[in-house]
Coordinates of C-alpha atoms in Angstrom, one line a residue:
Chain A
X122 CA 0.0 0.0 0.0
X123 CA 1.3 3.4 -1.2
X124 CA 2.2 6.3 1.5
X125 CA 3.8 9.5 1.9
X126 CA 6.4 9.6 4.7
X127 CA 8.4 12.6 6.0
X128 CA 11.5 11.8 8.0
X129 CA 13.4 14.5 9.4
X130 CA 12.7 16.9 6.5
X131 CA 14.4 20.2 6.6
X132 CA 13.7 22.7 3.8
X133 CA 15.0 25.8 3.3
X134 CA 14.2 28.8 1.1
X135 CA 16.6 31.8 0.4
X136 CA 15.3 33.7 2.9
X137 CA 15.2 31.6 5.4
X138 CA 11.4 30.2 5.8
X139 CA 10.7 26.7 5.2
X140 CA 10.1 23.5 7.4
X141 CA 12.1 22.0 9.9
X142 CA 12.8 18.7 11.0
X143 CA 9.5 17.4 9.6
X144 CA 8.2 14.4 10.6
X145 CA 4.9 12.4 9.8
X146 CA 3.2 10.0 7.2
X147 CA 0.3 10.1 5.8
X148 CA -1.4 6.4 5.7
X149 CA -3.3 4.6 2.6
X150 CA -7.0 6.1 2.5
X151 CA -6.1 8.3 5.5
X152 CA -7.6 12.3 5.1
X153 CA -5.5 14.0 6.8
X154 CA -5.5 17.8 7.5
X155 CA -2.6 20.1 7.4
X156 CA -3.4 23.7 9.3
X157 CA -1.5 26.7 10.1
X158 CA -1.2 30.0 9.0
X159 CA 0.3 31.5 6.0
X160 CA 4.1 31.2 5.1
X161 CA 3.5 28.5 7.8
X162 CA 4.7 25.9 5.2
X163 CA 2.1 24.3 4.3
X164 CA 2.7 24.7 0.6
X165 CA 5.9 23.7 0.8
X166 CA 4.9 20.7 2.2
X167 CA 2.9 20.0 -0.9
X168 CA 5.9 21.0 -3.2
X169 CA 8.5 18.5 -1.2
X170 CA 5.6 15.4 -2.1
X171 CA 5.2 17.1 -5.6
X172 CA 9.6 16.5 -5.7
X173 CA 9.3 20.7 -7.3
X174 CA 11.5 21.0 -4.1
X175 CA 14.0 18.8 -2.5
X176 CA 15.0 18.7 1.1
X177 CA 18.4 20.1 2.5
X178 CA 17.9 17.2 4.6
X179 CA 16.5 14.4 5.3
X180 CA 13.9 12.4 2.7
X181 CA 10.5 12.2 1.5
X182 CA 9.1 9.2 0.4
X183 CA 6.4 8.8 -2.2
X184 CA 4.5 5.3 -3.1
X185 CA 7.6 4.0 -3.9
X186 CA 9.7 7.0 -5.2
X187 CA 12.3 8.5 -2.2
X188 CA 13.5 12.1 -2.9
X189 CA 17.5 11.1 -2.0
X190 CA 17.3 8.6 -4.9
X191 CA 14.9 10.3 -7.3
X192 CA 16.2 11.1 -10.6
X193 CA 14.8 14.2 -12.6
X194 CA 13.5 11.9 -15.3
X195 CA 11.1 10.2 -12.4
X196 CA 9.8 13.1 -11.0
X197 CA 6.7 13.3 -13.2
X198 CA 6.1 9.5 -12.5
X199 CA 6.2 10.7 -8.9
X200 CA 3.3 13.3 -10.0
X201 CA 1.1 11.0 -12.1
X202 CA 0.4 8.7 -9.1
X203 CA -0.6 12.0 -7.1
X204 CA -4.1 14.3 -8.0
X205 CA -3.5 18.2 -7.5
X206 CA -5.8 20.7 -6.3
X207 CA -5.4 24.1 -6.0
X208 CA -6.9 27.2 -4.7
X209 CA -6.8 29.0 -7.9
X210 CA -7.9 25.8 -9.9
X211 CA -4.8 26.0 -12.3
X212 CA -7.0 24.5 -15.2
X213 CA -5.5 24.9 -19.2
X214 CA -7.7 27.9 -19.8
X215 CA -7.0 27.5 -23.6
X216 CA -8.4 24.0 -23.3
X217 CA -12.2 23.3 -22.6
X218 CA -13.2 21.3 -20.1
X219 CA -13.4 18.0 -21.5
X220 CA -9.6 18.7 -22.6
X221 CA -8.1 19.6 -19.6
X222 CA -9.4 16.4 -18.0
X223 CA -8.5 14.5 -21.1
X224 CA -5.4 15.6 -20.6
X225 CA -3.9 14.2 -17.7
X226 CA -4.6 10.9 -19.2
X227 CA -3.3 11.5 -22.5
X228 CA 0.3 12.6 -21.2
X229 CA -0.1 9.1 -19.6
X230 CA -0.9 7.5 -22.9
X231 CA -4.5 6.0 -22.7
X232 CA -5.6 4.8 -25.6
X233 CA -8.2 7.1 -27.2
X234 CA -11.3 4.8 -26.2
X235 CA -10.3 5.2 -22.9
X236 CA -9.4 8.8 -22.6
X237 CA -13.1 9.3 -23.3
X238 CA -14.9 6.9 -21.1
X239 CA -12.5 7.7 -18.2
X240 CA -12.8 11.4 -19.3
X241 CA -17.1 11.2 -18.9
X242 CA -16.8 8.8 -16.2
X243 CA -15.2 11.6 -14.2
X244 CA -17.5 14.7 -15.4
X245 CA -20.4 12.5 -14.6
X246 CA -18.7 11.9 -10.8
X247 CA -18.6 16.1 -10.3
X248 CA -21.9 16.2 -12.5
X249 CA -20.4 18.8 -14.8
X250 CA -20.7 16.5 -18.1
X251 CA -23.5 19.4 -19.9
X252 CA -20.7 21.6 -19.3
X253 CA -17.4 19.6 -21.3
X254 CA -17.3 21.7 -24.1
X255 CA -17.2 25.2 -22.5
X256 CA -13.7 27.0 -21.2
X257 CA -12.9 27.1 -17.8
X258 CA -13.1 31.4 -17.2
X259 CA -17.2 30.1 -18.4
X260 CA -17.7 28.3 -15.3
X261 CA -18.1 29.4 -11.8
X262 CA -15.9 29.0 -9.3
X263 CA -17.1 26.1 -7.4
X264 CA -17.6 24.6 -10.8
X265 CA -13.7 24.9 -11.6
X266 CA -12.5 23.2 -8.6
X267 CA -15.2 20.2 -10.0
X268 CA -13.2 19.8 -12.7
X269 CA -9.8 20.2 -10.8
X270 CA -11.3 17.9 -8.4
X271 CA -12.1 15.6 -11.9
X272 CA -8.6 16.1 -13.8
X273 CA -7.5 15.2 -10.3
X274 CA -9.0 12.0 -10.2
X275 CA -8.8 10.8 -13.4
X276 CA -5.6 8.9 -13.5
X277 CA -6.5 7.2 -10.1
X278 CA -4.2 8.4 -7.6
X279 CA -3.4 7.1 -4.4
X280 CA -3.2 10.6 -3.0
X281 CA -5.3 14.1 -3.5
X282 CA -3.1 16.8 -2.4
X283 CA -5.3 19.6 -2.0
X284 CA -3.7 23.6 -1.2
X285 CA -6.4 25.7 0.5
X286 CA -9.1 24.3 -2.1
X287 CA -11.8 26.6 -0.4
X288 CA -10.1 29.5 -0.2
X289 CA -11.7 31.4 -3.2
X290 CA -14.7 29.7 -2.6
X291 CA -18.2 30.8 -0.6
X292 CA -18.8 29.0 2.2
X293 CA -21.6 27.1 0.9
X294 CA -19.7 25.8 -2.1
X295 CA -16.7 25.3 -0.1
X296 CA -19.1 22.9 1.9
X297 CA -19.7 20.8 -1.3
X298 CA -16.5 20.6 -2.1
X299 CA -15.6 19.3 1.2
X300 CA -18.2 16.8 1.2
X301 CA -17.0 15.5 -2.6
X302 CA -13.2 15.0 -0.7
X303 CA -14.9 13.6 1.7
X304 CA -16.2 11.2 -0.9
X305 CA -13.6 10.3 -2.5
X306 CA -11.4 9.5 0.6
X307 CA -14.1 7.2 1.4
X308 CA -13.7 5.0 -1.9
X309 CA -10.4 4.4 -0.8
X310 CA -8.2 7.5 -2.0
X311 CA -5.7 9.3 1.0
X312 CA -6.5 13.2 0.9
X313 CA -3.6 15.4 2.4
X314 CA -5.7 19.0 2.5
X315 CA -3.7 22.0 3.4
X316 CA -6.1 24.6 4.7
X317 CA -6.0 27.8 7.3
X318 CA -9.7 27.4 7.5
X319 CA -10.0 26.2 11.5
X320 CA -13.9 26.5 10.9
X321 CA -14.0 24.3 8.0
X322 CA -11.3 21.5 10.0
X323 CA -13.5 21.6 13.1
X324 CA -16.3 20.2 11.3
X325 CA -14.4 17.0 10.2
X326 CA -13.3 14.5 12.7
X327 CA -10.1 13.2 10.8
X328 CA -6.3 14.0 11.6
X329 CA -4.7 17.1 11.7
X330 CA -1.2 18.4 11.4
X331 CA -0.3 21.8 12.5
X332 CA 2.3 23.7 11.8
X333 CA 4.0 26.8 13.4
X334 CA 7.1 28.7 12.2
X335 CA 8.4 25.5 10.0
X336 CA 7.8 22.7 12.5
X337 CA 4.8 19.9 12.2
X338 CA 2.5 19.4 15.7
X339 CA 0.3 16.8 15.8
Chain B
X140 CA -4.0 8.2 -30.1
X141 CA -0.4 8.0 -29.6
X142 CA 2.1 10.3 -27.7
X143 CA 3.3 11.3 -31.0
X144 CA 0.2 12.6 -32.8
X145 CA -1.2 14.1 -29.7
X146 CA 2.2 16.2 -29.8
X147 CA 1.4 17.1 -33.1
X148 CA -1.7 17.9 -32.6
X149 CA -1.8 20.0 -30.0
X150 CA 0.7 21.6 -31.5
X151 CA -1.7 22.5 -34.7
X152 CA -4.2 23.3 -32.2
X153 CA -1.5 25.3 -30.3
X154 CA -1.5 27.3 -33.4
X155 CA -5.4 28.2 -33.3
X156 CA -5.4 28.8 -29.5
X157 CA -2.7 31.1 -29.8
X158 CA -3.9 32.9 -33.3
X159 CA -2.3 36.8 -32.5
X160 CA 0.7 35.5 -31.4
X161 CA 1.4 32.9 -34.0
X162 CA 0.1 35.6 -36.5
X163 CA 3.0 37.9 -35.0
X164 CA 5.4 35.2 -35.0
X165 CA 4.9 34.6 -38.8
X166 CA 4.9 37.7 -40.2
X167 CA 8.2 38.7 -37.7
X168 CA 9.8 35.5 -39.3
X169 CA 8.7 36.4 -42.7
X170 CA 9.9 39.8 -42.7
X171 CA 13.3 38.5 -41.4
X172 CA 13.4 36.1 -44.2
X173 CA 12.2 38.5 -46.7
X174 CA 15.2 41.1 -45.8
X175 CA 17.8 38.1 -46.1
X176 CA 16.5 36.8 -49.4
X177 CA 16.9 40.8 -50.9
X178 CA 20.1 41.2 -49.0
X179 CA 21.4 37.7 -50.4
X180 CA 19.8 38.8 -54.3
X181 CA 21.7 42.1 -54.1
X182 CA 24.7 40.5 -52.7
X183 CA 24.9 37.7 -54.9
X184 CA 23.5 40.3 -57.9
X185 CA 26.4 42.6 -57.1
X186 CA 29.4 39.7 -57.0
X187 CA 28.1 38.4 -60.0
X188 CA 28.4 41.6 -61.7
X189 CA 31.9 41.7 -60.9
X190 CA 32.9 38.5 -61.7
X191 CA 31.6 39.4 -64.9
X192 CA 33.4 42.1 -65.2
X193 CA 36.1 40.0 -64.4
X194 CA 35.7 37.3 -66.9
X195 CA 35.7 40.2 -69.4
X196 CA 39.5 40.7 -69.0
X197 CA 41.3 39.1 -71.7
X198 CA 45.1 38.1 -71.9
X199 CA 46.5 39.6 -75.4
X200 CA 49.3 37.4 -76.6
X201 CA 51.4 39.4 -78.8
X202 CA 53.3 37.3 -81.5
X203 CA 56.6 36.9 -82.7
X204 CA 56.5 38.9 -85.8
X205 CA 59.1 36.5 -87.7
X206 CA 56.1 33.5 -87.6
X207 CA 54.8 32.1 -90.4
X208 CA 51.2 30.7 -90.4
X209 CA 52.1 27.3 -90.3
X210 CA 54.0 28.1 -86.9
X211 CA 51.0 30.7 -85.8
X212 CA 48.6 27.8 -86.1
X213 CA 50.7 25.5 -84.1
X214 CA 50.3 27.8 -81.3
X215 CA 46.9 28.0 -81.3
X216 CA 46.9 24.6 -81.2
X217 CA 48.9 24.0 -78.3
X218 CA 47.5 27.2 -76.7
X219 CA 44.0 25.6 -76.7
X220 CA 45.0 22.6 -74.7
X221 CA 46.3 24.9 -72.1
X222 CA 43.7 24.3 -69.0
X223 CA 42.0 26.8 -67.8
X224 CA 42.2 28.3 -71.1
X225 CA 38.3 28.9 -72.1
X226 CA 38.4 30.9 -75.6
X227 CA 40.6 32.2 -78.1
X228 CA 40.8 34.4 -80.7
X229 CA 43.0 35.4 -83.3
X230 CA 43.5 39.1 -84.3
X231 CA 46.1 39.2 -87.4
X232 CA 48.7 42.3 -88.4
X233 CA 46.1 43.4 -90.9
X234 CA 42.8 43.1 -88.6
X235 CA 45.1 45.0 -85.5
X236 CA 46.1 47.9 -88.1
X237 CA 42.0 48.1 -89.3
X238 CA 41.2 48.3 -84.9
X239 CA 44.2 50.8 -84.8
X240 CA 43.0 53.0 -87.5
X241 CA 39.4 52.8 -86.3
X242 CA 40.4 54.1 -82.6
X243 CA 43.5 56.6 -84.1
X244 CA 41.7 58.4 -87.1
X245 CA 43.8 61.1 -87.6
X246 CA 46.7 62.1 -90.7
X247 CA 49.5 60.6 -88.9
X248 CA 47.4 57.3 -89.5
X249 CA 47.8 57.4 -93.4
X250 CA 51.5 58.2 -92.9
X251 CA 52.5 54.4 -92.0
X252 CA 53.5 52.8 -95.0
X253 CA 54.6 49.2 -93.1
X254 CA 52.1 47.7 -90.7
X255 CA 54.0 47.8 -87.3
X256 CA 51.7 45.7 -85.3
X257 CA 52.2 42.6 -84.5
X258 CA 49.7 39.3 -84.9
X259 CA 48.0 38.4 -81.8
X260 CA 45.8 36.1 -79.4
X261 CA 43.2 37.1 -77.2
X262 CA 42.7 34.3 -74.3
X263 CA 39.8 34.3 -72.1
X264 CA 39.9 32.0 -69.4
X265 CA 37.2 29.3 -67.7
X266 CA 37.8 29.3 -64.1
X267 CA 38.4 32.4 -61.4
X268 CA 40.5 35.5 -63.0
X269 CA 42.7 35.9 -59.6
X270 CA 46.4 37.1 -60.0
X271 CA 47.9 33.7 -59.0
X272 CA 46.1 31.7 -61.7
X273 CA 46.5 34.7 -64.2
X274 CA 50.4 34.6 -63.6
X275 CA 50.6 30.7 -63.8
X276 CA 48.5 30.6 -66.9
X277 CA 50.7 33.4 -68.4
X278 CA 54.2 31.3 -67.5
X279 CA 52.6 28.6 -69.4
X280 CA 51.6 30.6 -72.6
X281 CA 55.3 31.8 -72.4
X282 CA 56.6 28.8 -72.3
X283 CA 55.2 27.5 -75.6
X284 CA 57.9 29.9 -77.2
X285 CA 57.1 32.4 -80.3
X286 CA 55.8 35.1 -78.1
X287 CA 56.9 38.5 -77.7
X288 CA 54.9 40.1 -75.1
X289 CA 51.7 39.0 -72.7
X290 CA 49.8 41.9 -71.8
X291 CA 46.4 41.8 -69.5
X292 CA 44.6 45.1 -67.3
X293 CA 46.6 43.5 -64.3
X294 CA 45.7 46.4 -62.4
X295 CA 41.9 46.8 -63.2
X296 CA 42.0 43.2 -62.4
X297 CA 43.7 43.5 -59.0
X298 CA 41.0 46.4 -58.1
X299 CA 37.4 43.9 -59.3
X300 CA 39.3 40.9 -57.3
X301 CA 40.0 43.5 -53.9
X302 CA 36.4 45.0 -54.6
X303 CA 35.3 41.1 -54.8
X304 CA 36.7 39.9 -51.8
X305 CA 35.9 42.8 -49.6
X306 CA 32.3 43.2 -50.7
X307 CA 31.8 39.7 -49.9
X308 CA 33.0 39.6 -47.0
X309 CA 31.0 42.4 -46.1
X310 CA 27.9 40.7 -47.3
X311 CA 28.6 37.7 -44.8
X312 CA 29.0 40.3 -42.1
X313 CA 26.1 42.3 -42.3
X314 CA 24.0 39.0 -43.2
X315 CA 25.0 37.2 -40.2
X316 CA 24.0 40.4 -38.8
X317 CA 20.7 40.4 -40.0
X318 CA 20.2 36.8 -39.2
X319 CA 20.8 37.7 -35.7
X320 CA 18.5 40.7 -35.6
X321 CA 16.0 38.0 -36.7
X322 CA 16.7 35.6 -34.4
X323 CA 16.8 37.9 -31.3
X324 CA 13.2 39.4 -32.8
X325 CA 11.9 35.8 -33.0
X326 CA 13.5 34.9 -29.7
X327 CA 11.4 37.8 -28.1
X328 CA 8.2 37.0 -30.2
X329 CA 8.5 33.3 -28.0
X330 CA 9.6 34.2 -24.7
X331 CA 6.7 36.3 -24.9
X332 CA 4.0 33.5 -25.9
X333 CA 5.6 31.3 -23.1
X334 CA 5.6 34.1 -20.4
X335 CA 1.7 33.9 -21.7
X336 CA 1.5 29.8 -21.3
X337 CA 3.6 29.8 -18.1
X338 CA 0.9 29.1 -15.9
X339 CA -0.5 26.2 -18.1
X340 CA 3.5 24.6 -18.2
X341 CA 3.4 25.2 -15.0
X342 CA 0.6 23.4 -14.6
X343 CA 1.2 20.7 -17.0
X344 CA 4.3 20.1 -15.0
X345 CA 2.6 19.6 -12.0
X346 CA 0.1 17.1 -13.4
X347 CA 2.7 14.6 -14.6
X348 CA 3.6 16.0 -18.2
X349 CA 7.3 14.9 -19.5
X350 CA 9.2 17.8 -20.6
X351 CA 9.1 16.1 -24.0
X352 CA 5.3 16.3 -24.2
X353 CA 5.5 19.9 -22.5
X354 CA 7.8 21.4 -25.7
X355 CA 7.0 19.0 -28.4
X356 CA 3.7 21.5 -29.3
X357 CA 6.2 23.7 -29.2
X358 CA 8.5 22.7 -31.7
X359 CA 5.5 21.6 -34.2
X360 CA 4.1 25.2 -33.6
X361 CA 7.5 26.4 -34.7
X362 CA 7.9 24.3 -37.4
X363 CA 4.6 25.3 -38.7
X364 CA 5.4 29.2 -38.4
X365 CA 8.9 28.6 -39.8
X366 CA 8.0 26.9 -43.2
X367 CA 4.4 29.4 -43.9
X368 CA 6.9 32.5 -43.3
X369 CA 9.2 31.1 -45.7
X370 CA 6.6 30.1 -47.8
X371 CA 4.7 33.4 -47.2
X372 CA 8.7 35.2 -48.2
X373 CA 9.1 33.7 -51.4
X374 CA 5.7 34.3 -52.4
X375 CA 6.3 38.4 -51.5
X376 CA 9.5 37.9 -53.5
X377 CA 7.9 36.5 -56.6
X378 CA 4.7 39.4 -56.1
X379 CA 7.3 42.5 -55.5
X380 CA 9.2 41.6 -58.3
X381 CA 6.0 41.0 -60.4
X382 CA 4.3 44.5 -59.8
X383 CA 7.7 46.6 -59.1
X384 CA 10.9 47.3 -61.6
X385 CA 14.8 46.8 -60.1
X386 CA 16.6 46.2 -63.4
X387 CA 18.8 48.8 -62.1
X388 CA 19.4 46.8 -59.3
X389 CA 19.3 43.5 -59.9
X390 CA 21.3 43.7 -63.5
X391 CA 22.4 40.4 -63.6
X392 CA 18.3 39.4 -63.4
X393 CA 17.0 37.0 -60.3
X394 CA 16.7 33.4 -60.5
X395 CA 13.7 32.4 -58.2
X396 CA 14.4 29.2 -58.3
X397 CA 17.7 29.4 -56.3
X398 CA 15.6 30.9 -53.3
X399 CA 13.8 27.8 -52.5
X400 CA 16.0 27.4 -49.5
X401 CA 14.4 30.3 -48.0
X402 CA 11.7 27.5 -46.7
X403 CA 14.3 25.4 -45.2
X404 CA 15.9 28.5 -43.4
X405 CA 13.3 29.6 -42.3
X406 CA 12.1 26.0 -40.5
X407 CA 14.9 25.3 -39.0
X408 CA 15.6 29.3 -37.9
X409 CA 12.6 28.8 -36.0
X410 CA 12.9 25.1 -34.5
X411 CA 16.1 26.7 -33.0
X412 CA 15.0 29.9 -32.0
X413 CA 12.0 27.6 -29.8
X414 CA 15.0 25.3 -28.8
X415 CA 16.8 28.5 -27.7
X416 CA 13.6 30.4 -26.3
X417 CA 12.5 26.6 -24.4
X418 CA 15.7 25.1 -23.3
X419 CA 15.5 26.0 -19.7
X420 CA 11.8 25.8 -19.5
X421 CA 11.4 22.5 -18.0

């Protein structure tokens, strides 16, 4: 079974923020939150499991990918068994919607039969299929981090990785989209959700992480 | 549909998605390539020119005036067989009296009563007129014997072989110029598209995407501009020269077919200039 362990992680920027000394895992189908406040760390969290950043010490093991042994040719193998989903959506706004979930599953090289069924399969799941042929600046807000959620899902991950993925949202759609995580780490997929939202955390009786200045509590 | 025609097709669609910018990139490209193939017709117009000039000097091979024509048509025999040696003609002591009198028409002229010009050859030659070859064509003509004097415009030939050289030269400067003015336009024209698509490689990158399948669109997109603007130069070429007049510039005329490689050029120009613009991209 696939997890993501942190031992000892330091990691440094230029000026000086980061994390230190990180240590935690993150279990198969576990949801776990990760709280704090901005330029807590949180996102670089996300970026050391992404490999986009590499620890000045210590490792980070991914599935089966360790970032002391991890070539740069690996690193988007590390990616493809790991869904992204970000605050500002960060979908291919030249691409319509059926597209940018097509996408992800083309750079992995489906075959074109199954691009499309997976592609439905998952636009069904957010219940945006009317919407596949429209441009993601057409939809509303809630309705882009769908299809995140979707693109995200599509190539089966073990993991969501989710950075503040209410945060431009109102709280009532930021309730759905809660719920939909909620879903999904219930048909078996591990959610790591980075959020500052203690309101939104409270409401969810699953594991948190805190962090402080650079160092992990919890 | 496999790796390979997705990259190619995104990379036709990157050329819809993006329709200013491609738009801009062409007609930059095209503009570039539309300035080198004047600068190369004038260039190569110009040199041809003078090597025409060139080819227009003619050794004069002033004979021994004690030959008889038996011994003057030896020579010409053996002076044909002489390589490098291209034409020759014969001027005799009565023809060079009839030039002489032509160019001297005065009084004096009717006071020679002997013909004091001697029988000659005029040699034009095949390959390059340069002073070296001149000289070592000369030494050969000497050495058949029976001549009296070689004369040739050393000196005008000296000056068309200087201009020659330098002009050329100064063509392949100020077209490597021009080729890097282009290129450093073209290099702007994509940094600036990707500075627009960052987000998405960005993106792209974080969602799994191998460099390869990142840039690939890239390059097709490229290719694409690079062999329309070339396509899109020659055709200006062939329409300029259709409505507009440059005998006086072009006098040696303009062979369009030799410009064909403008399409080539072009492609590859701008698969480099996307290598260059991309190449620390991902």
């Amino acid at each position: 079974m696939k997890k993501i362990q942190f031992n000892a992680v330091t990691a440094t920027y230029k000026n000086g923020e980061g994390i230190r000394r990180a240590d935690f895992v993150l279990n198969p189908h576990e949801f776990l939150f990760l709280t704090g406040p901005s330029g807590a760390g949180k996102t670089t969290i996300l970026k050391l499991i992404l490999m986009s950043m590499l620890p000045d010490s210590g490792d980070v093991q991914v599935g089966k990918y360790n970032s002391q042994h991890i070539s740069k040719k690996e690193i988007p193998l590390v990616r493809r068994q790991i869904g992204c989903v970000f605050q500002d959506f960060r979908l291919l706004e030249d691409r319509n919607i059926y597209e940018n979930i097509a996408f992800v599953l083309r750079i992995t090289g489906h075959r074109e039969k199954s691009i499309k069924r997976k592609t439905f399969k998952m636009l069904a799941e957010v219940g945006l299929s009317h919407k596949r042929n429209q441009r993601p600046q057409q939809l509303s807000g809630g309705e882009q981090q769908r299809i995140a959620i979707a693109r995200a899902l599509a190539n089966d991950p073990f993991v969501i990785l989710a950075d503040e993925p209410t945060g431009n949202l109102d709280p009532e759609t930021a309730k759905d989209i809660l719920s939909l995580f909620k879903t999904i780490n219930e048909r078996g997929t591990a959610v790591l959700m980075a959020t500052h939202n203690q309101n939104l955390v409270a409401q969810y009786a699953y594991r948190k992480l805190e962090l402080k200045n650079g160092r992990v509590f919890g | 549909m496999s790796l390979f025609l997705f990259i190619i097709k995104d990379g036709f669609a990157g050329l819809v998605r993006s329709k200013f910018t491609s738009f801009l990139t062409m007609i930059t490209l095209s503009l570039a390539v539309l300035l080198l193939l004047f600068y190369f017709l004038i260039s190569q117009n110009i040199l041809l020119k003078i090597s025409e000039l060139k080819s227009r000097v003619t050794i004069e091979i002033f004979l021994d005036p004690d030959l008889d024509s038996s011994d003057i048509e030896n020579f010409n025999r053996r002076l044909q067989k002489i390589t490098g040696v291209d034409s020759v003609r014969f001027v005799s002591k009565e023809a060079a009296l009839e030039k002489f009198k032509e160019l001297f028409s005065g009084d004096y002229v009717q006071l020679i009563d002997e013909n004091p010009l001697p029988a000659s050859f005029q040699v034009k030659l095949t390959a390059e007129m340069n002073q070296a070859y001149v000289q070592k064509i000369i030494a050969e003509i000497k050495s058949l014997g029976a001549v009296d004097e070689v004369v040739y415009h050393r000196k005008l030939l000296s000056a068309l072989n200087q201009y020659y050289d330098s002009l050329r030269r100064i063509f392949v400067g100020v077209g490597l110029g021009l080729a890097l003015l282009s290129f450093f336009l073209l290099w702007i024209n994509i940094k600036l598209t990707l500075k627009i698509k960052e987000r998405a490689i960005e993106t792209m990158k974080l969602v799994g995407a191998k460099p390869g399948l990142i840039l690939g669109p890239f390059y097709v997109q490229a290719a694409i501009e690079g062999a329309t603007a070339g396509l899109i130069s020659l055709l200006a070429v062939r329409l300029i020269f259709r409505f507009f007049r440059f005998d006086e510039l072009f006098p040696a005329g303009v062979n369009f077919s030799t410009l064909n490689w403008a399409v080539g050029v072009s492609l590859l120009f701008s698969i480099f200039t996307c290598y260059w613009a991309t190449r620390r991209l991902v």
